[in-house]
Amino acid sequence: MPSSSLILSRRDLDFLLHEWLEVESLTKRPRFAEHSRETFDAVMDLAQQIATDHFAPHNRTADENEPHMVDGKAVLIPEVAKALKVFTDAGLMAGSFDEEYGGMQLPHTVGQAVFAWFKAANVGTSAYPFLTMGNARLLLAHGSQEQIDTFVRPELEGRWFGTMALSEPQAGSSLADITTKAVPQDDGTYRLSGNKMWISGGDHELTENIVHLVLAKIPGGPPGTKGISLFIVPKFLVDEDGSLGERNDVVLAGLNHKMGYRGTTNTLLNFGEGVHTPGGRPGAVGYLVGEEHRGLTYMFHMMNEARIGVGVGATVLGYTGYLHALEYARTRTQGRPAAGKTTASKDATSPMVPIIEHTDVRRMLLAAKSYAEGGMALGLYCARLVDEEQTAEDEADRTRAHLLLDMLTPVAKAWPSQWGLVANDLAIQVHGGYGYTRDYPVEQFYRDNRLNPIHEGTQGIQSLDLLGRKVVMQGGAGLQLLGETIGATTARAAGTEWAGFAADLDAAVARMGAVTAALWGTGDPDVALANSHVYLEAAGHIVVAWLWLEQALACEGATTDFHEGKRAAARYFWRWELPRTRGWFDLLESLDRTVLDTPPTVL
């Protein structure tokens, strides 16, 4: 495949996978023993080709022709189904899954890089396999063997797609307040009734069946989140021989129309309203996953995976926006060098220059590059932790990877969702007046990416998770491990040109520890958590600064333009972005009560 693309940079992905993360070393482990650098590259080539030829071409078409309802069914443009058939026929749905289920057993790190091509090329179409893979992984972890054989295998073959049905119109993110009810039946099944809102991929005609994973409460169970159970509710029931049976009582009640992700059906689903009554009885037939009242625990398996995936999706939308802006800046001529630089610059008849010659345009591009490539490093590093957690030979290494991944998950979701969007904002600015028109795709990238700060838990929810749970879990073990891991990198930088960066990063990590202690030392959780979003921003910038130092060290001795670009972006993040944390920590350390003490009545 050609290395030049406006979807993603293959050269950067190769650098991250091979020069930095050294994924080929994973082939020494039994699970990946049949793989090599050649097989990894071949799958990456395949992903780039399919994304380029089948996903990217209809990205704008799907945006301009949203799904709509006809006779109770969701109708999509035909290109979506065609692209997804190519994707599934190539075996990419099962790429990281076990050979036992038809998978390739790719490392999760490689699988994340492979799927990044599809998210960047067409985030709306890629949402269907994204949700299906997460659905299948949850069932493999917590479902019975019968459920795996019945539902997971058809998903990984691409014949059925899957969803996660959590939110409800009145509850939103407050899952404790869901009211969907599941009544146990004599045959071991349950009958569900209720409504689910904002269900991506909740209905379509792309596949033979849709496997909904639904959160519901069994009557008589504990109140709040402790009473939530998880159920498989297929659109069509499945007979013992695996064939499709009668229609289940799950009905598409309406489509939501969002500013982005327009190619993904976003639905209101009604369960158990009597439109379809399997066996002549009311309620949608559901199958309990695992034990009663442990549904939220199981669902977090899919939600945490989705959070990292959303972060990668936000990164690649910012990334493709950056690449489009870079291409535009290199080819768009406008203006002349600043007056005084040369005699010719003062001559209005002298040739105009590409706008990349203007320093402020280079500033914007360098900032966008630092956010996009920094976010990609964060997503792939987290994927590498998944591989360590699952396949490291030493149990201590697996435990360490699990703890660090737990610590980084809210950052991996929230930081790219904020700063990938800033990269898209800068891409529009680089395009000038054209950036706001539909003549160029950067305005769509922005609209698509604006959804990600809300997807899979808002920025505020992620900040409460980080400061309220992750940094204090196990007596602060996660925060300590993060500090030690960053410290190992800064120690490697001693005596190099990056020693100053390392020293500033060490100081920021120490400040984060001191501020964390000060916040929780108040003894007042309300004060500690009132400005948690600021803590999340500071922590995120420290983590990405660390990963930029890692990338800079991985460039040692290389002098190509690519590696010089890496060093320039690392230097930018060190000099321009890391200093932001000082002001954020000053605010946090002051225990500011402005927001906490502002009564709702005055707003």
Short mmCIF file of C-alpha atoms in Angstrom, two decimals, residues 75-544:
data_model
loop_
_atom_site.label_atom_id
_atom_site.label_comp_id
_atom_site.label_asym_id
_atom_site.label_seq_id
_atom_site.Cartn_x
_atom_site.Cartn_y
_atom_site.Cartn_z
CA VAL A 75 -33.34 2.41 5.91
CA LEU A 76 -29.69 3.20 5.18
CA ILE A 77 -27.82 3.99 1.99
CA PRO A 78 -26.72 0.70 0.32
CA GLU A 79 -23.01 1.54 0.50
CA VAL A 80 -23.00 0.87 4.25
CA ALA A 81 -24.02 -2.77 3.86
CA LYS A 82 -21.62 -3.27 0.95
CA ALA A 83 -18.66 -1.92 2.92
CA LEU A 84 -19.48 -3.99 5.99
CA LYS A 85 -19.74 -7.15 3.89
CA VAL A 86 -16.24 -6.55 2.55
CA PHE A 87 -15.05 -5.98 6.12
CA THR A 88 -16.60 -9.15 7.51
CA ASP A 89 -15.73 -11.30 4.49
CA ALA A 90 -12.10 -10.35 5.07
CA GLY A 91 -12.33 -11.83 8.58
CA LEU A 92 -11.64 -8.50 10.28
CA MET A 93 -14.57 -8.76 12.69
CA ALA A 94 -12.79 -11.67 14.36
CA GLY A 95 -9.25 -10.33 14.00
CA SER A 96 -8.28 -10.28 17.70
CA PHE A 97 -10.48 -13.20 18.73
CA ASP A 98 -9.46 -16.82 19.36
CA GLU A 99 -8.91 -19.18 16.43
CA GLU A 100 -11.54 -21.36 18.12
CA TYR A 101 -14.13 -18.77 17.10
CA GLY A 102 -12.73 -18.13 13.66
CA GLY A 103 -10.38 -15.36 14.75
CA MET A 104 -6.83 -14.48 13.76
CA GLN A 105 -5.57 -14.14 17.37
CA LEU A 106 -3.97 -10.81 16.58
CA PRO A 107 -2.50 -8.90 19.50
CA HIS A 108 -4.95 -6.32 20.77
CA THR A 109 -2.36 -3.63 19.97
CA VAL A 110 -2.35 -4.59 16.30
CA GLY A 111 -6.14 -5.02 16.27
CA GLN A 112 -6.60 -1.49 17.63
CA ALA A 113 -4.30 -0.07 14.95
CA VAL A 114 -6.12 -2.06 12.26
CA PHE A 115 -9.56 -0.83 13.30
CA ALA A 116 -8.31 2.76 13.57
CA TRP A 117 -8.29 2.86 9.75
CA PHE A 118 -12.03 2.24 9.63
CA LYS A 119 -12.91 4.75 12.35
CA ALA A 120 -10.88 7.42 10.61
CA ALA A 121 -12.29 6.60 7.16
CA ASN A 122 -15.94 6.42 8.19
CA VAL A 123 -16.85 6.59 11.85
CA GLY A 124 -20.56 6.08 11.15
CA THR A 125 -20.21 2.80 9.28
CA SER A 126 -17.44 1.52 11.56
CA ALA A 127 -19.71 1.87 14.61
CA TYR A 128 -21.59 -1.34 13.72
CA PRO A 129 -18.59 -3.70 13.94
CA PHE A 130 -17.17 -1.68 16.86
CA LEU A 131 -20.27 -2.39 18.95
CA THR A 132 -20.50 -5.98 17.75
CA MET A 133 -16.93 -6.81 18.76
CA GLY A 134 -17.46 -5.32 22.21
CA ASN A 135 -20.72 -7.24 22.58
CA ALA A 136 -18.97 -10.50 21.63
CA ARG A 137 -16.07 -9.93 24.04
CA LEU A 138 -18.48 -9.37 26.92
CA LEU A 139 -20.32 -12.61 26.19
CA LEU A 140 -17.05 -14.53 25.86
CA ALA A 141 -16.07 -13.27 29.31
CA HIS A 142 -19.38 -13.68 31.13
CA GLY A 143 -21.80 -15.70 28.99
CA SER A 144 -22.48 -19.43 29.13
CA GLN A 145 -21.04 -21.74 26.51
CA GLU A 146 -24.50 -22.11 25.01
CA GLN A 147 -24.84 -18.34 24.75
CA ILE A 148 -21.40 -18.09 23.15
CA ASP A 149 -22.22 -20.77 20.58
CA THR A 150 -25.64 -19.30 19.86
CA PHE A 151 -24.84 -15.59 19.68
CA VAL A 152 -21.08 -14.93 19.52
CA ARG A 153 -20.20 -17.17 16.59
CA PRO A 154 -22.72 -15.53 14.20
CA GLU A 155 -21.49 -12.11 15.34
CA LEU A 156 -17.87 -12.88 14.57
CA GLU A 157 -18.91 -14.29 11.20
CA GLY A 158 -20.58 -10.94 10.49
CA ARG A 159 -24.03 -12.48 10.04
CA TRP A 160 -25.41 -10.79 13.19
CA PHE A 161 -24.50 -7.47 14.78
CA GLY A 162 -24.66 -6.50 18.46
CA THR A 163 -25.52 -3.50 20.62
CA MET A 164 -25.37 -2.30 24.21
CA ALA A 165 -28.71 -1.02 25.54
CA LEU A 166 -28.14 0.90 28.77
CA SER A 167 -29.69 4.37 28.73
CA GLU A 168 -33.36 5.22 29.10
CA PRO A 169 -35.20 8.45 28.28
CA GLN A 170 -35.63 9.43 31.93
CA ALA A 171 -32.30 8.10 33.24
CA GLY A 172 -29.53 8.98 30.78
CA SER A 173 -26.20 8.22 32.45
CA SER A 174 -27.85 7.62 35.83
CA LEU A 175 -28.23 3.87 35.47
CA ALA A 176 -29.46 3.49 39.04
CA ASP A 177 -32.73 5.01 37.79
CA ILE A 178 -33.47 2.64 34.91
CA THR A 179 -36.96 1.12 34.99
CA THR A 180 -36.82 -1.59 32.32
CA LYS A 181 -38.20 -4.71 34.01
CA ALA A 182 -37.31 -8.38 33.52
CA VAL A 183 -39.79 -10.94 34.87
CA PRO A 184 -38.50 -14.54 35.28
CA GLN A 185 -40.39 -17.31 33.47
CA ASP A 186 -40.83 -21.01 34.24
CA ASP A 187 -38.64 -21.98 31.27
CA GLY A 188 -35.63 -20.06 32.60
CA THR A 189 -36.03 -17.08 30.28
CA TYR A 190 -37.17 -13.59 31.25
CA ARG A 191 -39.75 -11.27 29.76
CA LEU A 192 -38.55 -7.68 29.42
CA SER A 193 -40.61 -4.50 29.19
CA GLY A 194 -39.43 -0.90 29.01
CA ASN A 195 -37.73 1.65 26.77
CA LYS A 196 -34.12 2.24 25.82
CA MET A 197 -32.87 5.50 24.33
CA TRP A 198 -29.70 6.50 22.40
CA ILE A 199 -29.02 2.91 21.27
CA SER A 200 -26.45 3.08 18.48
CA GLY A 201 -27.00 0.42 15.84
CA GLY A 202 -30.25 -0.47 17.62
CA ASP A 203 -32.10 -1.35 14.45
CA HIS A 204 -31.25 -1.82 10.76
CA GLU A 205 -31.53 -4.33 7.96
CA LEU A 206 -27.75 -4.85 7.60
CA THR A 207 -27.73 -8.32 9.13
CA GLU A 208 -30.03 -11.27 9.73
CA ASN A 209 -30.28 -10.57 13.45
CA ILE A 210 -29.32 -8.03 16.13
CA VAL A 211 -28.12 -9.16 19.57
CA HIS A 212 -29.07 -6.58 22.18
CA LEU A 213 -27.34 -6.61 25.56
CA VAL A 214 -29.92 -5.00 27.81
CA LEU A 215 -29.71 -3.75 31.40
CA ALA A 216 -32.90 -4.35 33.35
CA LYS A 217 -34.15 -4.91 36.91
CA ILE A 218 -35.74 -8.10 38.19
CA PRO A 219 -38.71 -7.39 40.49
CA GLY A 220 -37.78 -7.79 44.16
CA GLY A 221 -34.09 -7.11 43.59
CA PRO A 222 -31.97 -4.56 45.47
CA PRO A 223 -32.53 -0.87 44.71
CA GLY A 224 -30.23 1.22 42.55
CA THR A 225 -27.31 -0.19 40.60
CA LYS A 226 -27.07 -3.25 42.84
CA GLY A 227 -30.35 -4.49 41.40
CA ILE A 228 -29.33 -4.33 37.73
CA SER A 229 -29.07 -7.53 35.70
CA LEU A 230 -27.88 -8.11 32.13
CA PHE A 231 -29.86 -9.89 29.42
CA ILE A 232 -29.40 -11.02 25.85
CA VAL A 233 -32.45 -9.92 23.89
CA PRO A 234 -32.21 -10.84 20.18
CA LYS A 235 -34.29 -9.10 17.54
CA PHE A 236 -35.28 -12.55 16.29
CA LEU A 237 -35.43 -15.59 18.54
CA VAL A 238 -33.09 -18.44 17.70
CA ASP A 239 -34.21 -22.05 17.29
CA GLU A 240 -32.20 -24.97 18.66
CA ASP A 241 -30.56 -25.60 15.30
CA GLY A 242 -29.33 -22.00 15.14
CA SER A 243 -31.89 -20.87 12.59
CA LEU A 244 -33.97 -17.76 13.15
CA GLY A 245 -37.36 -18.15 14.73
CA GLU A 246 -40.18 -15.70 15.36
CA ARG A 247 -39.72 -11.97 15.84
CA ASN A 248 -39.02 -10.89 19.42
CA ASP A 249 -41.00 -8.06 21.00
CA VAL A 250 -38.35 -5.39 20.34
CA VAL A 251 -39.65 -2.50 18.28
CA LEU A 252 -37.98 0.50 16.67
CA ALA A 253 -39.95 3.43 18.06
CA GLY A 254 -37.91 6.22 16.50
CA LEU A 255 -34.55 7.48 15.24
CA ASN A 256 -32.52 10.22 16.89
CA HIS A 257 -30.80 12.68 14.57
CA LYS A 258 -27.43 13.82 15.84
CA MET A 259 -25.01 16.44 14.53
CA GLY A 260 -22.47 13.72 13.68
CA TYR A 261 -22.14 9.95 13.29
CA ARG A 262 -25.09 10.30 10.95
CA GLY A 263 -24.44 6.98 9.23
CA THR A 264 -25.10 5.11 12.48
CA THR A 265 -28.72 4.46 13.36
CA ASN A 266 -29.39 5.91 16.82
CA THR A 267 -32.59 4.55 18.18
CA LEU A 268 -35.37 4.55 20.70
CA LEU A 269 -36.34 0.91 21.29
CA ASN A 270 -39.47 -0.36 22.99
CA PHE A 271 -39.34 -3.76 24.68
CA GLY A 272 -42.47 -5.74 25.48
CA GLU A 273 -45.13 -3.44 24.09
CA GLY A 274 -47.09 -6.30 22.55
CA VAL A 275 -46.34 -5.49 18.91
CA HIS A 276 -44.81 -8.94 18.69
CA THR A 277 -45.71 -11.55 21.32
CA PRO A 278 -43.45 -14.60 21.08
CA GLY A 279 -45.38 -17.69 22.06
CA GLY A 280 -48.47 -15.56 22.53
CA ARG A 281 -47.14 -14.07 25.78
CA PRO A 282 -46.33 -10.38 26.43
CA GLY A 283 -42.76 -9.17 26.84
CA ALA A 284 -39.51 -9.44 24.95
CA VAL A 285 -37.75 -12.77 25.56
CA GLY A 286 -34.41 -12.30 27.29
CA TYR A 287 -31.66 -14.62 28.51
CA LEU A 288 -29.82 -13.81 31.74
CA VAL A 289 -26.07 -13.31 31.40
CA GLY A 290 -24.23 -14.64 34.43
CA GLU A 291 -25.91 -14.10 37.79
CA GLU A 292 -28.86 -11.93 38.73
CA HIS A 293 -28.09 -8.39 39.98
CA ARG A 294 -24.51 -8.38 38.62
CA GLY A 295 -25.37 -6.85 35.29
CA LEU A 296 -23.56 -3.56 35.73
CA THR A 297 -20.34 -5.37 36.65
CA TYR A 298 -20.58 -7.40 33.45
CA MET A 299 -21.52 -4.39 31.35
CA PHE A 300 -18.43 -2.53 32.52
CA HIS A 301 -16.42 -5.13 30.60
CA MET A 302 -17.90 -3.73 27.41
CA MET A 303 -18.07 -0.14 28.64
CA ASN A 304 -14.38 0.05 29.58
CA GLU A 305 -13.38 -1.43 26.25
CA ALA A 306 -15.72 1.03 24.54
CA ARG A 307 -14.23 3.95 26.49
CA ILE A 308 -10.76 3.23 25.16
CA GLY A 309 -12.24 2.63 21.71
CA VAL A 310 -14.08 5.96 21.82
CA GLY A 311 -10.80 7.61 22.76
CA VAL A 312 -9.09 6.05 19.75
CA GLY A 313 -12.03 7.10 17.57
CA ALA A 314 -11.73 10.69 18.82
CA THR A 315 -8.00 10.56 18.15
CA VAL A 316 -8.30 9.36 14.56
CA LEU A 317 -10.99 11.90 13.69
CA GLY A 318 -8.62 14.58 14.93
CA TYR A 319 -5.81 12.83 13.07
CA THR A 320 -7.54 12.72 9.69
CA GLY A 321 -8.56 16.35 10.17
CA TYR A 322 -4.91 17.24 10.79
CA LEU A 323 -3.77 15.37 7.66
CA HIS A 324 -6.37 17.13 5.52
CA ALA A 325 -5.31 20.51 6.96
CA LEU A 326 -1.65 19.71 6.36
CA GLU A 327 -2.35 18.83 2.73
CA TYR A 328 -4.39 22.01 2.30
CA ALA A 329 -1.69 24.17 3.87
CA ARG A 330 0.95 22.76 1.54
CA THR A 331 -1.08 23.44 -1.59
CA ARG A 332 -3.10 26.57 -0.81
CA THR A 333 -1.21 29.73 -1.76
CA GLN A 334 -2.09 32.97 -0.02
CA GLY A 335 -0.11 36.00 1.11
CA ARG A 336 3.61 36.50 1.28
CA PRO A 337 6.28 36.21 3.95
CA ALA A 338 6.10 38.73 6.77
CA ALA A 339 7.30 42.18 5.71
CA GLY A 340 11.00 42.70 6.30
CA LYS A 341 12.06 39.11 5.78
CA THR A 342 13.02 39.72 2.15
CA THR A 343 12.71 42.55 -0.32
CA ALA A 344 10.37 40.40 -2.39
CA SER A 345 8.00 40.00 0.57
CA LYS A 346 7.14 43.69 0.34
CA ASP A 347 6.29 43.44 -3.34
CA ALA A 348 2.60 42.75 -3.90
CA THR A 349 3.43 41.43 -7.35
CA SER A 350 5.74 38.72 -5.98
CA PRO A 351 4.40 35.15 -5.99
CA MET A 352 2.11 34.10 -3.16
CA VAL A 353 3.41 31.35 -0.89
CA PRO A 354 1.76 28.17 0.44
CA ILE A 355 0.12 29.07 3.72
CA ILE A 356 2.30 26.52 5.54
CA GLU A 357 5.04 29.17 5.17
CA HIS A 358 3.17 31.36 7.66
CA THR A 359 4.30 30.73 11.23
CA ASP A 360 0.81 30.84 12.76
CA VAL A 361 -0.37 28.15 10.37
CA ARG A 362 2.63 26.03 11.36
CA ARG A 363 1.74 26.63 15.00
CA MET A 364 -1.75 25.27 14.44
CA LEU A 365 -0.49 22.28 12.50
CA LEU A 366 2.14 21.48 15.12
CA ALA A 367 -0.45 21.67 17.88
CA ALA A 368 -2.85 19.40 15.95
CA LYS A 369 0.00 16.97 15.23
CA SER A 370 0.90 16.81 18.92
CA TYR A 371 -2.71 16.07 19.89
CA ALA A 372 -3.33 13.52 17.12
CA GLU A 373 -0.08 11.58 17.38
CA GLY A 374 -0.06 11.88 21.17
CA GLY A 375 -3.59 10.50 21.35
CA MET A 376 -2.69 7.64 19.04
CA ALA A 377 0.25 6.75 21.28
CA LEU A 378 -2.10 6.76 24.28
CA GLY A 379 -4.65 4.45 22.63
CA LEU A 380 -2.05 1.97 21.40
CA TYR A 381 -0.21 2.00 24.73
CA CYS A 382 -3.46 1.05 26.47
CA ALA A 383 -3.97 -1.70 23.89
CA ARG A 384 -0.46 -2.95 24.67
CA LEU A 385 -1.45 -3.10 28.34
CA VAL A 386 -4.39 -5.33 27.37
CA ASP A 387 -1.93 -7.70 25.69
CA GLU A 388 0.27 -7.65 28.79
CA GLU A 389 -2.70 -8.22 31.09
CA GLN A 390 -3.84 -11.23 29.06
CA THR A 391 -0.61 -12.87 27.89
CA ALA A 392 2.39 -11.82 30.02
CA GLU A 393 4.17 -14.89 31.37
CA ASP A 394 4.70 -13.44 34.84
CA GLU A 395 1.61 -12.99 37.02
CA ALA A 396 3.09 -9.85 38.57
CA ASP A 397 3.38 -8.31 35.11
CA ARG A 398 -0.24 -9.16 34.35
CA THR A 399 -1.37 -7.63 37.65
CA ARG A 400 0.68 -4.51 37.02
CA ALA A 401 -0.75 -4.09 33.51
CA HIS A 402 -4.30 -4.48 34.82
CA LEU A 403 -3.79 -1.81 37.50
CA LEU A 404 -2.15 0.65 35.12
CA LEU A 405 -4.86 0.11 32.50
CA ASP A 406 -7.52 0.71 35.15
CA MET A 407 -5.80 3.95 36.07
CA LEU A 408 -5.43 5.14 32.48
CA THR A 409 -8.91 4.21 31.16
CA PRO A 410 -10.70 7.48 32.06
CA VAL A 411 -7.76 9.45 30.62
CA ALA A 412 -7.69 7.32 27.46
CA LYS A 413 -11.36 8.08 26.88
CA ALA A 414 -11.53 11.73 27.92
CA TRP A 415 -8.24 13.31 26.82
CA PRO A 416 -8.58 12.44 23.11
CA SER A 417 -12.27 13.36 23.22
CA GLN A 418 -11.28 16.87 24.25
CA TRP A 419 -8.02 17.45 22.42
CA GLY A 420 -8.79 15.44 19.29
CA LEU A 421 -11.71 17.82 18.91
CA VAL A 422 -9.32 20.76 19.31
CA ALA A 423 -7.27 19.28 16.45
CA ASN A 424 -10.44 19.30 14.34
CA ASP A 425 -11.12 22.89 15.35
CA LEU A 426 -7.61 23.84 14.25
CA ALA A 427 -8.07 21.98 10.94
CA ILE A 428 -11.08 24.18 10.21
CA GLN A 429 -9.07 27.27 11.11
CA VAL A 430 -6.23 26.29 8.78
CA HIS A 431 -8.75 26.01 5.95
CA GLY A 432 -9.96 29.54 6.68
CA GLY A 433 -13.39 30.40 5.28
CA TYR A 434 -13.47 27.16 3.32
CA GLY A 435 -13.26 25.18 6.55
CA TYR A 436 -16.84 26.03 7.45
CA THR A 437 -18.22 24.87 4.11
CA ARG A 438 -19.06 21.37 2.97
CA ASP A 439 -16.63 21.74 0.09
CA TYR A 440 -14.01 20.27 2.43
CA PRO A 441 -14.51 17.41 4.90
CA VAL A 442 -13.02 19.06 7.98
CA GLU A 443 -16.37 20.42 9.12
CA GLN A 444 -17.84 16.90 9.14
CA PHE A 445 -14.88 15.56 11.10
CA TYR A 446 -15.58 18.21 13.74
CA ARG A 447 -19.28 17.38 13.90
CA ASP A 448 -18.56 13.65 14.14
CA ASN A 449 -15.97 14.15 16.85
CA ARG A 450 -18.14 16.47 18.95
CA LEU A 451 -20.16 13.42 20.02
CA ASN A 452 -17.19 11.71 21.65
CA PRO A 453 -16.99 13.88 24.80
CA ILE A 454 -20.44 12.44 25.60
CA HIS A 455 -20.11 8.88 24.28
CA GLU A 456 -19.49 6.22 26.96
CA GLY A 457 -19.60 8.64 29.87
CA THR A 458 -19.17 12.39 29.75
CA GLN A 459 -15.95 14.22 30.57
CA GLY A 460 -17.40 14.93 34.02
CA ILE A 461 -18.13 11.26 34.63
CA GLN A 462 -14.60 10.31 33.60
CA SER A 463 -13.15 12.94 35.91
CA LEU A 464 -15.15 11.63 38.87
CA ASP A 465 -13.97 8.13 38.01
CA LEU A 466 -10.33 9.23 37.93
CA LEU A 467 -10.22 11.43 41.03
CA GLY A 468 -13.00 9.74 42.99
CA ARG A 469 -12.04 6.12 42.35
CA LYS A 470 -8.89 5.41 40.39
CA VAL A 471 -6.31 7.54 42.19
CA VAL A 472 -7.44 6.36 45.62
CA MET A 473 -8.06 2.67 44.85
CA GLN A 474 -5.91 0.20 46.74
CA GLY A 475 -4.52 2.99 48.88
CA GLY A 476 -3.32 4.99 45.89
CA ALA A 477 -1.52 2.04 44.25
CA GLY A 478 -2.63 3.02 40.75
CA LEU A 479 -1.35 6.59 41.07
CA GLN A 480 1.91 5.34 42.53
CA LEU A 481 2.35 2.85 39.69
CA LEU A 482 1.72 5.55 37.10
CA GLY A 483 4.34 7.75 38.76
CA GLU A 484 6.86 4.91 38.85
CA THR A 485 6.22 4.07 35.19
CA ILE A 486 6.70 7.68 34.13
CA GLY A 487 9.79 7.87 36.36
CA ALA A 488 11.36 4.94 34.51
CA THR A 489 11.04 6.92 31.28
CA THR A 490 12.43 10.14 32.70
CA ALA A 491 15.39 8.21 34.13
CA ARG A 492 16.19 6.96 30.61
CA ALA A 493 16.17 10.55 29.39
CA ALA A 494 18.91 11.65 31.81
CA GLY A 495 21.98 12.77 29.91
CA THR A 496 20.11 13.13 26.62
CA GLU A 497 18.83 16.23 24.83
CA TRP A 498 15.51 15.51 26.55
CA ALA A 499 16.81 15.82 30.12
CA GLY A 500 15.03 19.14 30.56
CA PHE A 501 11.75 17.64 29.38
CA ALA A 502 12.24 14.77 31.83
CA ALA A 503 12.91 17.16 34.72
CA ASP A 504 9.79 19.19 33.98
CA LEU A 505 7.76 16.00 33.70
CA ASP A 506 9.10 14.71 37.03
CA ALA A 507 8.09 18.01 38.63
CA ALA A 508 4.58 17.75 37.17
CA VAL A 509 4.17 14.19 38.46
CA ALA A 510 5.32 15.25 41.93
CA ARG A 511 2.88 18.16 41.83
CA MET A 512 0.03 15.83 40.88
CA GLY A 513 0.78 13.64 43.89
CA ALA A 514 0.89 16.64 46.23
CA VAL A 515 -2.34 18.10 44.84
CA THR A 516 -4.09 14.73 45.09
CA ALA A 517 -3.10 14.52 48.75
CA ALA A 518 -4.27 18.09 49.36
CA LEU A 519 -7.65 17.47 47.74
CA TRP A 520 -8.39 14.34 49.71
CA GLY A 521 -6.79 15.76 52.86
CA THR A 522 -9.74 18.12 53.28
CA GLY A 523 -11.92 15.26 54.47
CA ASP A 524 -14.72 16.76 52.39
CA PRO A 525 -15.48 14.77 49.21
CA ASP A 526 -17.59 17.60 47.81
CA VAL A 527 -14.65 19.99 47.90
CA ALA A 528 -12.27 17.34 46.58
CA LEU A 529 -14.46 16.51 43.59
CA ALA A 530 -15.93 19.93 42.81
CA ASN A 531 -13.22 20.70 40.22
CA SER A 532 -12.45 17.13 39.18
CA HIS A 533 -12.60 18.00 35.47
CA VAL A 534 -9.54 20.21 35.97
CA TYR A 535 -7.73 17.30 37.61
CA LEU A 536 -8.57 15.11 34.62
CA GLU A 537 -7.17 17.70 32.21
CA ALA A 538 -3.93 18.00 34.19
CA ALA A 539 -3.51 14.24 34.54
CA GLY A 540 -4.22 13.75 30.85
CA HIS A 541 -1.62 16.29 29.81
CA ILE A 542 0.97 14.67 32.07
CA VAL A 543 0.24 11.23 30.61
CA VAL A 544 0.46 12.45 27.01
#
